[in-house]
Every structure is written in C-alpha cells, then in structure tokens.
C-alpha cells in the first residue's frame, strides 16, 4: 500500500511536502498519561501564544491560507485544520479529549503548528492519494449516514473513490474515523518545503517515536515532496 500525491496537486502547490507516519498494531482502548500531559502542555502554550491575536494573521498560518487559495478554496469559509484548532483555543473553547490516537495527533499538531490527520486504514487495499475530486467520489461527513459528493476538482485525500478528507485539510470523513477499535493508523503531516519542512520532519519523528514507545507497534515513516511523490506504507 502506498501514499501518493498527484502531479496536479504539485502543479498548484510546488512547495508542498508531507511527513508520513504509518502505525500497525495500535491499542487505542486505554488512556495514556503521557499523551494527556503533552496535549495539556500544547493547549496551554497555544492559549498563551495566541492570546489577543488573530490566528489567521499569524506567520505560521498564512502559508496554509495562501495554499487554500491556490487550490481554489476560500480559507475564510473553509479553514485549514490547524487554523481551526488554534482558533478554537484562542476563543477559550479548549480542546476535548477524544481518544489516545486523536489526542496525540492534536497535541503534536498544536506543538508544531502543523495539520496532522489520523486515518484508520484497517482493511484498506487501495492506495491513499491526495488528488483532485472526480465525479465518482463520495464523502460521508462526521456524524452523518448520508453521503455527499465533493465538488469536481476539489483537492481531497482519498482511498479509491472514498473521500477521506475534503478540501485538502478541512474536514475528515466518517470513513476512516479513529475509534477504540482502530489499530492501523495513517498520519499525514502537511507542510511546505520552503516554510516549515524542518518542523514537519521533527513532528513526524516525535510522533513516530511516541507511537512506538506507547504502543510497542510497527511504525513506518516517510516523506513526500514534488521530487518524491509517493512512499510505501
């Protein structure tokens, strides 16, 4: 199984890059104090950092808003996931505990100001791809049992024609949602080679090391950019 980024995405975002962590054999049924502590630290740091500021104007956030525009997405209507996280915290809404895997991804996302997804790939046989949407694609929103069609040409994460994330890093699907039963987890980390590549690599390595330490499971890491558009999972 591979993670691939379509050439057409790099045509729009030539500086895009992606850190990759693939974990197999995770036990997501038990709470973890180390993850809880890291999430609390990340939330506290984010609260202090963004107090009295406009998140969308911060230097670490602006490149994602510009990338959304390059992909034809209005960033004021559809916020990048990391902007949405920081905006929630800046408004004093905190960050709910969901489950250990999701909490760990959120903690490192906040720590490094990077979008980090988490997808259950248990049973998946087709490759995970970032590409533009096609007419056959379908998306099942969180909490819904009614599928919808993304706009044709919309940037998506997809497994086959099953859309896992709409509008690049805006919203994930009910398909691939992380639950207590999730054991095979794909974490993509989205960044830019000329802006925050080192942060992407540091976040990837911290995430991989914590996953391996906490769950003693099989972990594979990778990195994608325009010159290396795919990696084995």
PDB file of C-alpha atoms in Angstrom:
ATOM      1  CA  UNK A   1       0.000   0.000   0.000  1.00  0.00           C
ATOM      2  CA  UNK A   2       1.260   3.470  -0.883  1.00  0.00           C
ATOM      3  CA  UNK A   3       0.608   7.111  -0.101  1.00  0.00           C
ATOM      4  CA  UNK A   4       0.723   9.166  -3.295  1.00  0.00           C
ATOM      5  CA  UNK A   5       0.318  12.837  -4.191  1.00  0.00           C
ATOM      6  CA  UNK A   6      -0.890  13.557  -7.711  1.00  0.00           C
ATOM      7  CA  UNK A   7       1.243  15.650 -10.058  1.00  0.00           C
ATOM      8  CA  UNK A   8      -1.693  18.034 -10.482  1.00  0.00           C
ATOM      9  CA  UNK A   9      -1.519  18.892  -6.778  1.00  0.00           C
ATOM     10  CA  UNK A  10       2.159  19.779  -7.068  1.00  0.00           C
ATOM     11  CA  UNK A  11       1.374  21.848 -10.166  1.00  0.00           C
ATOM     12  CA  UNK A  12      -0.752  24.046  -7.885  1.00  0.00           C
ATOM     13  CA  UNK A  13       1.454  23.702  -4.789  1.00  0.00           C
ATOM     14  CA  UNK A  14       5.027  23.053  -5.954  1.00  0.00           C
ATOM     15  CA  UNK A  15       6.389  23.635  -2.439  1.00  0.00           C
ATOM     16  CA  UNK A  16       4.020  21.204  -0.700  1.00  0.00           C
ATOM     17  CA  UNK A  17       5.536  18.433   1.396  1.00  0.00           C
ATOM     18  CA  UNK A  18       4.168  15.701   3.627  1.00  0.00           C
ATOM     19  CA  UNK A  19       5.577  13.843   6.582  1.00  0.00           C
ATOM     20  CA  UNK A  20       4.213  10.310   6.907  1.00  0.00           C
ATOM     21  CA  UNK A  21       3.777   8.014   9.895  1.00  0.00           C
ATOM     22  CA  UNK A  22       2.104   4.610   9.477  1.00  0.00           C
ATOM     23  CA  UNK A  23       1.433   2.599  12.629  1.00  0.00           C
ATOM     24  CA  UNK A  24       0.193  -1.003  12.695  1.00  0.00           C
ATOM     25  CA  UNK A  25      -0.896  -2.765  15.866  1.00  0.00           C
ATOM     26  CA  UNK A  26      -2.003   0.221  17.969  1.00  0.00           C
ATOM     27  CA  UNK A  27      -4.127  -0.414  21.082  1.00  0.00           C
ATOM     28  CA  UNK A  28      -6.390   2.647  21.230  1.00  0.00           C
ATOM     29  CA  UNK A  29      -8.580   1.361  24.067  1.00  0.00           C
ATOM     30  CA  UNK A  30      -6.699   2.719  27.095  1.00  0.00           C
ATOM     31  CA  UNK A  31      -5.946   6.250  28.222  1.00  0.00           C
ATOM     32  CA  UNK A  32      -2.313   7.368  28.314  1.00  0.00           C
ATOM     33  CA  UNK A  33      -0.982   9.876  30.845  1.00  0.00           C
ATOM     34  CA  UNK A  34       1.952  10.826  28.605  1.00  0.00           C
ATOM     35  CA  UNK A  35      -0.423  11.817  25.784  1.00  0.00           C
ATOM     36  CA  UNK A  36      -2.735  13.651  28.206  1.00  0.00           C
ATOM     37  CA  UNK A  37       0.208  15.644  29.562  1.00  0.00           C
ATOM     38  CA  UNK A  38       1.511  16.554  26.109  1.00  0.00           C
ATOM     39  CA  UNK A  39      -1.946  17.687  24.990  1.00  0.00           C
ATOM     40  CA  UNK A  40      -2.364  19.829  28.114  1.00  0.00           C
ATOM     41  CA  UNK A  41       1.065  21.408  27.574  1.00  0.00           C
ATOM     42  CA  UNK A  42       0.311  22.097  23.909  1.00  0.00           C
ATOM     43  CA  UNK A  43      -3.061  23.657  24.726  1.00  0.00           C
ATOM     44  CA  UNK A  44      -1.526  25.873  27.423  1.00  0.00           C
ATOM     45  CA  UNK A  45       1.254  27.040  25.091  1.00  0.00           C
ATOM     46  CA  UNK A  46      -1.245  27.737  22.288  1.00  0.00           C
ATOM     47  CA  UNK A  47      -3.516  29.688  24.625  1.00  0.00           C
ATOM     48  CA  UNK A  48      -0.625  31.908  25.701  1.00  0.00           C
ATOM     49  CA  UNK A  49       0.741  32.294  22.181  1.00  0.00           C
ATOM     50  CA  UNK A  50      -2.485  33.388  20.526  1.00  0.00           C
ATOM     51  CA  UNK A  51      -3.951  35.456  23.346  1.00  0.00           C
ATOM     52  CA  UNK A  52      -5.161  38.771  21.924  1.00  0.00           C
ATOM     53  CA  UNK A  53      -4.174  37.939  18.335  1.00  0.00           C
ATOM     54  CA  UNK A  54      -5.945  36.970  15.136  1.00  0.00           C
ATOM     55  CA  UNK A  55      -4.962  33.396  14.344  1.00  0.00           C
ATOM     56  CA  UNK A  56      -5.458  33.804  10.598  1.00  0.00           C
ATOM     57  CA  UNK A  57      -2.827  36.579  10.506  1.00  0.00           C
ATOM     58  CA  UNK A  58      -0.045  34.601  12.196  1.00  0.00           C
ATOM     59  CA  UNK A  59       3.068  33.795  10.145  1.00  0.00           C
ATOM     60  CA  UNK A  60       2.699  30.028  10.641  1.00  0.00           C
ATOM     61  CA  UNK A  61      -0.923  30.085   9.477  1.00  0.00           C
ATOM     62  CA  UNK A  62      -0.739  32.438   6.480  1.00  0.00           C
ATOM     63  CA  UNK A  63       1.011  29.895   4.150  1.00  0.00           C
ATOM     64  CA  UNK A  64      -1.896  27.475   4.592  1.00  0.00           C
ATOM     65  CA  UNK A  65      -4.437  30.164   3.766  1.00  0.00           C
ATOM     66  CA  UNK A  66      -2.424  31.046   0.659  1.00  0.00           C
ATOM     67  CA  UNK A  67      -2.249  27.369  -0.325  1.00  0.00           C
ATOM     68  CA  UNK A  68      -6.005  27.035   0.073  1.00  0.00           C
ATOM     69  CA  UNK A  69      -6.466  29.949  -2.313  1.00  0.00           C
ATOM     70  CA  UNK A  70      -4.053  28.335  -4.806  1.00  0.00           C
ATOM     71  CA  UNK A  71      -6.252  25.229  -4.687  1.00  0.00           C
ATOM     72  CA  UNK A  72      -9.398  27.260  -5.278  1.00  0.00           C
ATOM     73  CA  UNK A  73     -10.593  27.030  -1.658  1.00  0.00           C
ATOM     74  CA  UNK A  74     -11.813  30.075   0.277  1.00  0.00           C
ATOM     75  CA  UNK A  75      -9.807  29.908   3.552  1.00  0.00           C
ATOM     76  CA  UNK A  76     -12.220  32.229   5.348  1.00  0.00           C
ATOM     77  CA  UNK A  77     -15.076  29.811   4.681  1.00  0.00           C
ATOM     78  CA  UNK A  78     -13.138  26.541   4.944  1.00  0.00           C
ATOM     79  CA  UNK A  79     -10.311  26.829   7.460  1.00  0.00           C
ATOM     80  CA  UNK A  80      -7.280  24.567   7.453  1.00  0.00           C
ATOM     81  CA  UNK A  81      -7.480  22.076  10.325  1.00  0.00           C
ATOM     82  CA  UNK A  82      -4.605  23.618  12.284  1.00  0.00           C
ATOM     83  CA  UNK A  83      -6.092  27.113  11.943  1.00  0.00           C
ATOM     84  CA  UNK A  84      -9.396  25.727  13.210  1.00  0.00           C
ATOM     85  CA  UNK A  85      -7.658  24.139  16.224  1.00  0.00           C
ATOM     86  CA  UNK A  86      -5.881  27.338  17.210  1.00  0.00           C
ATOM     87  CA  UNK A  87      -8.977  29.471  16.618  1.00  0.00           C
ATOM     88  CA  UNK A  88     -10.969  27.219  18.941  1.00  0.00           C
ATOM     89  CA  UNK A  89      -8.335  27.556  21.656  1.00  0.00           C
ATOM     90  CA  UNK A  90      -7.938  31.321  21.138  1.00  0.00           C
ATOM     91  CA  UNK A  91     -11.684  31.671  21.751  1.00  0.00           C
ATOM     92  CA  UNK A  92     -11.330  29.871  25.079  1.00  0.00           C
ATOM     93  CA  UNK A  93     -13.112  26.706  23.976  1.00  0.00           C
ATOM     94  CA  UNK A  94     -10.232  24.412  24.889  1.00  0.00           C
ATOM     95  CA  UNK A  95      -9.734  21.027  23.262  1.00  0.00           C
ATOM     96  CA  UNK A  96     -11.813  17.945  24.102  1.00  0.00           C
ATOM     97  CA  UNK A  97     -10.217  14.567  24.763  1.00  0.00           C
ATOM     98  CA  UNK A  98     -11.368  12.166  22.036  1.00  0.00           C
ATOM     99  CA  UNK A  99      -9.190   9.059  22.240  1.00  0.00           C
ATOM    100  CA  UNK A 100      -5.445   8.494  22.661  1.00  0.00           C
ATOM    101  CA  UNK A 101      -4.559   8.406  18.938  1.00  0.00           C
ATOM    102  CA  UNK A 102      -6.515  11.545  18.076  1.00  0.00           C
ATOM    103  CA  UNK A 103      -5.301  13.339  21.206  1.00  0.00           C
ATOM    104  CA  UNK A 104      -1.685  12.568  20.317  1.00  0.00           C
ATOM    105  CA  UNK A 105      -2.124  13.893  16.789  1.00  0.00           C
ATOM    106  CA  UNK A 106      -3.788  17.056  18.098  1.00  0.00           C
ATOM    107  CA  UNK A 107      -1.063  17.599  20.695  1.00  0.00           C
ATOM    108  CA  UNK A 108       1.734  17.429  18.125  1.00  0.00           C
ATOM    109  CA  UNK A 109      -0.279  19.467  15.633  1.00  0.00           C
ATOM    110  CA  UNK A 110      -0.540  22.246  18.233  1.00  0.00           C
ATOM    111  CA  UNK A 111       3.081  21.883  19.314  1.00  0.00           C
ATOM    112  CA  UNK A 112       4.435  22.377  15.787  1.00  0.00           C
ATOM    113  CA  UNK A 113       1.578  24.404  14.203  1.00  0.00           C
ATOM    114  CA  UNK A 114       1.039  21.765  11.524  1.00  0.00           C
ATOM    115  CA  UNK A 115      -2.040  19.991  10.148  1.00  0.00           C
ATOM    116  CA  UNK A 116      -1.863  16.349  11.212  1.00  0.00           C
ATOM    117  CA  UNK A 117      -4.535  13.885  10.154  1.00  0.00           C
ATOM    118  CA  UNK A 118      -5.276  10.418  11.506  1.00  0.00           C
ATOM    119  CA  UNK A 119      -6.968   7.798   9.312  1.00  0.00           C
ATOM    120  CA  UNK A 120      -7.977   4.238  10.130  1.00  0.00           C
ATOM    121  CA  UNK A 121      -6.612   2.160   7.247  1.00  0.00           C
ATOM    122  CA  UNK A 122      -7.595  -1.218   8.653  1.00  0.00           C
ATOM    123  CA  UNK A 123      -8.773  -3.391   5.770  1.00  0.00           C
ATOM    124  CA  UNK A 124      -7.898  -0.844   3.076  1.00  0.00           C
ATOM    125  CA  UNK A 125      -6.284  -2.297  -0.031  1.00  0.00           C
ATOM    126  CA  UNK A 126      -6.184   0.709  -2.346  1.00  0.00           C
ATOM    127  CA  UNK A 127      -3.592   3.451  -2.052  1.00  0.00           C
ATOM    128  CA  UNK A 128      -4.184   6.653  -0.103  1.00  0.00           C
ATOM    129  CA  UNK A 129      -3.901   9.601  -2.508  1.00  0.00           C
ATOM    130  CA  UNK A 130      -4.096  13.373  -2.499  1.00  0.00           C
ATOM    131  CA  UNK A 131      -5.668  14.367  -5.785  1.00  0.00           C
ATOM    132  CA  UNK A 132      -8.476  16.390  -7.297  1.00  0.00           C
ATOM    133  CA  UNK A 133     -12.012  15.034  -6.925  1.00  0.00           C
ATOM    134  CA  UNK A 134     -13.699  13.040  -9.669  1.00  0.00           C
ATOM    135  CA  UNK A 135     -17.418  12.502 -10.423  1.00  0.00           C
ATOM    136  CA  UNK A 136     -17.471   9.035  -8.794  1.00  0.00           C
ATOM    137  CA  UNK A 137     -16.124  10.244  -5.443  1.00  0.00           C
ATOM    138  CA  UNK A 138     -18.278  10.237  -2.308  1.00  0.00           C
ATOM    139  CA  UNK A 139     -17.817  11.691   1.180  1.00  0.00           C
ATOM    140  CA  UNK A 140     -19.564  10.755   4.418  1.00  0.00           C
ATOM    141  CA  UNK A 141     -19.476  13.649   6.932  1.00  0.00           C
ATOM    142  CA  UNK A 142     -18.824  13.011  10.627  1.00  0.00           C
ATOM    143  CA  UNK A 143     -21.991  12.033  12.422  1.00  0.00           C
ATOM    144  CA  UNK A 144     -23.972  11.506   9.221  1.00  0.00           C
ATOM    145  CA  UNK A 145     -25.298   8.470   7.373  1.00  0.00           C
ATOM    146  CA  UNK A 146     -25.876  10.400   4.141  1.00  0.00           C
ATOM    147  CA  UNK A 147     -23.048  10.574   1.631  1.00  0.00           C
ATOM    148  CA  UNK A 148     -22.349  13.718  -0.349  1.00  0.00           C
ATOM    149  CA  UNK A 149     -20.323  14.455  -3.467  1.00  0.00           C
ATOM    150  CA  UNK A 150     -17.320  16.781  -3.300  1.00  0.00           C
ATOM    151  CA  UNK A 151     -17.064  19.456  -5.921  1.00  0.00           C
ATOM    152  CA  UNK A 152     -15.338  18.176  -9.031  1.00  0.00           C
ATOM    153  CA  UNK A 153     -11.742  19.366  -8.997  1.00  0.00           C
ATOM    154  CA  UNK A 154     -11.697  19.782  -5.196  1.00  0.00           C
ATOM    155  CA  UNK A 155      -8.427  18.798  -3.503  1.00  0.00           C
ATOM    156  CA  UNK A 156      -9.026  15.662  -1.425  1.00  0.00           C
ATOM    157  CA  UNK A 157      -7.447  12.785   0.448  1.00  0.00           C
ATOM    158  CA  UNK A 158      -8.991   9.596  -0.958  1.00  0.00           C
ATOM    159  CA  UNK A 159      -8.793   5.818  -0.859  1.00  0.00           C
ATOM    160  CA  UNK A 160     -10.174   4.722  -4.217  1.00  0.00           C
ATOM    161  CA  UNK A 161     -13.328   6.813  -4.664  1.00  0.00           C
ATOM    162  CA  UNK A 162     -13.912   7.057  -0.925  1.00  0.00           C
ATOM    163  CA  UNK A 163     -13.028  10.597   0.115  1.00  0.00           C
ATOM    164  CA  UNK A 164     -11.258  10.675   3.468  1.00  0.00           C
ATOM    165  CA  UNK A 165     -10.723  14.455   3.729  1.00  0.00           C
ATOM    166  CA  UNK A 166     -12.468  17.221   1.794  1.00  0.00           C
ATOM    167  CA  UNK A 167     -10.824  20.491   0.729  1.00  0.00           C
ATOM    168  CA  UNK A 168      -7.320  19.184   1.435  1.00  0.00           C
ATOM    169  CA  UNK A 169      -7.071  19.516   5.249  1.00  0.00           C
ATOM    170  CA  UNK A 170     -10.506  20.946   6.039  1.00  0.00           C
ATOM    171  CA  UNK A 171     -12.731  18.087   7.205  1.00  0.00           C
ATOM    172  CA  UNK A 172     -12.308  14.324   7.582  1.00  0.00           C
ATOM    173  CA  UNK A 173     -14.875  11.641   6.797  1.00  0.00           C
ATOM    174  CA  UNK A 174     -16.802   9.185   8.930  1.00  0.00           C
ATOM    175  CA  UNK A 175     -14.965   6.611   6.821  1.00  0.00           C
ATOM    176  CA  UNK A 176     -11.546   6.148   8.355  1.00  0.00           C
ATOM    177  CA  UNK A 177     -12.560   7.782  11.650  1.00  0.00           C
ATOM    178  CA  UNK A 178     -10.338   6.782  14.565  1.00  0.00           C
ATOM    179  CA  UNK A 179     -12.175   4.733  17.190  1.00  0.00           C
ATOM    180  CA  UNK A 180     -11.187   2.475  20.062  1.00  0.00           C
ATOM    181  CA  UNK A 181     -11.125  -0.401  17.570  1.00  0.00           C
ATOM    182  CA  UNK A 182      -8.633   1.319  15.234  1.00  0.00           C
ATOM    183  CA  UNK A 183      -5.311  -0.495  15.026  1.00  0.00           C
ATOM    184  CA  UNK A 184      -3.743   0.519  11.674  1.00  0.00           C
ATOM    185  CA  UNK A 185      -3.331   4.301  11.619  1.00  0.00           C
ATOM    186  CA  UNK A 186      -2.049   6.585   8.870  1.00  0.00           C
ATOM    187  CA  UNK A 187      -0.860  10.043   9.996  1.00  0.00           C
ATOM    188  CA  UNK A 188      -0.137  12.633   7.260  1.00  0.00           C
ATOM    189  CA  UNK A 189       1.608  15.889   8.221  1.00  0.00           C
ATOM    190  CA  UNK A 190       1.122  18.704   5.695  1.00  0.00           C
ATOM    191  CA  UNK A 191       3.690  21.439   5.171  1.00  0.00           C
ATOM    192  CA  UNK A 192       5.862  23.362   2.726  1.00  0.00           C
ATOM    193  CA  UNK A 193       9.481  22.778   1.730  1.00  0.00           C
ATOM    194  CA  UNK A 194      10.362  26.475   1.902  1.00  0.00           C
ATOM    195  CA  UNK A 195       8.409  27.339   5.058  1.00  0.00           C
ATOM    196  CA  UNK A 196       8.329  24.575   7.663  1.00  0.00           C
ATOM    197  CA  UNK A 197       9.966  21.420   6.298  1.00  0.00           C
ATOM    198  CA  UNK A 198      12.140  21.009   9.399  1.00  0.00           C
ATOM    199  CA  UNK A 199       9.089  21.271  11.632  1.00  0.00           C
ATOM    200  CA  UNK A 200       7.338  18.615   9.506  1.00  0.00           C
ATOM    201  CA  UNK A 201      10.289  16.257   9.949  1.00  0.00           C
ATOM    202  CA  UNK A 202      10.585  16.943  13.685  1.00  0.00           C
ATOM    203  CA  UNK A 203       6.854  16.409  14.190  1.00  0.00           C
ATOM    204  CA  UNK A 204       6.999  13.192  12.152  1.00  0.00           C
ATOM    205  CA  UNK A 205       9.885  11.821  14.179  1.00  0.00           C
ATOM    206  CA  UNK A 206       8.341  12.766  17.538  1.00  0.00           C
ATOM    207  CA  UNK A 207       5.021  11.227  16.537  1.00  0.00           C
ATOM    208  CA  UNK A 208       6.677   8.039  15.309  1.00  0.00           C
ATOM    209  CA  UNK A 209       8.806   7.681  18.431  1.00  0.00           C
ATOM    210  CA  UNK A 210       5.862   8.244  20.788  1.00  0.00           C
ATOM    211  CA  UNK A 211       3.609   5.821  18.908  1.00  0.00           C
ATOM    212  CA  UNK A 212       6.296   3.135  19.025  1.00  0.00           C
ATOM    213  CA  UNK A 213       7.084   3.776  22.699  1.00  0.00           C
ATOM    214  CA  UNK A 214       3.463   3.916  23.889  1.00  0.00           C
ATOM    215  CA  UNK A 215       2.035   1.033  21.861  1.00  0.00           C
ATOM    216  CA  UNK A 216       5.128  -1.029  21.037  1.00  0.00           C
ATOM    217  CA  UNK A 217       3.828  -1.413  17.483  1.00  0.00           C
ATOM    218  CA  UNK A 218       5.178  -1.475  13.945  1.00  0.00           C
ATOM    219  CA  UNK A 219       5.912   2.051  12.670  1.00  0.00           C
ATOM    220  CA  UNK A 220       6.936   3.218   9.189  1.00  0.00           C
ATOM    221  CA  UNK A 221       7.922   6.792   8.346  1.00  0.00           C
ATOM    222  CA  UNK A 222       8.204   8.585   5.023  1.00  0.00           C
ATOM    223  CA  UNK A 223       8.440  11.968   3.345  1.00  0.00           C
ATOM    224  CA  UNK A 224       6.854  13.264   0.158  1.00  0.00           C
ATOM    225  CA  UNK A 225       7.644  16.289  -1.947  1.00  0.00           C
ATOM    226  CA  UNK A 226       7.467  17.174  -5.634  1.00  0.00           C
ATOM    227  CA  UNK A 227      10.567  15.123  -6.446  1.00  0.00           C
ATOM    228  CA  UNK A 228       9.379  12.121  -4.411  1.00  0.00           C
ATOM    229  CA  UNK A 229       5.572  11.956  -4.853  1.00  0.00           C
ATOM    230  CA  UNK A 230       4.927   8.579  -3.228  1.00  0.00           C
ATOM    231  CA  UNK A 231       6.037   6.401  -0.324  1.00  0.00           C
ATOM    232  CA  UNK A 232       5.317   2.865   0.822  1.00  0.00           C
ATOM    233  CA  UNK A 233       3.090   2.413   3.848  1.00  0.00           C
TER     234      UNK A 233
END
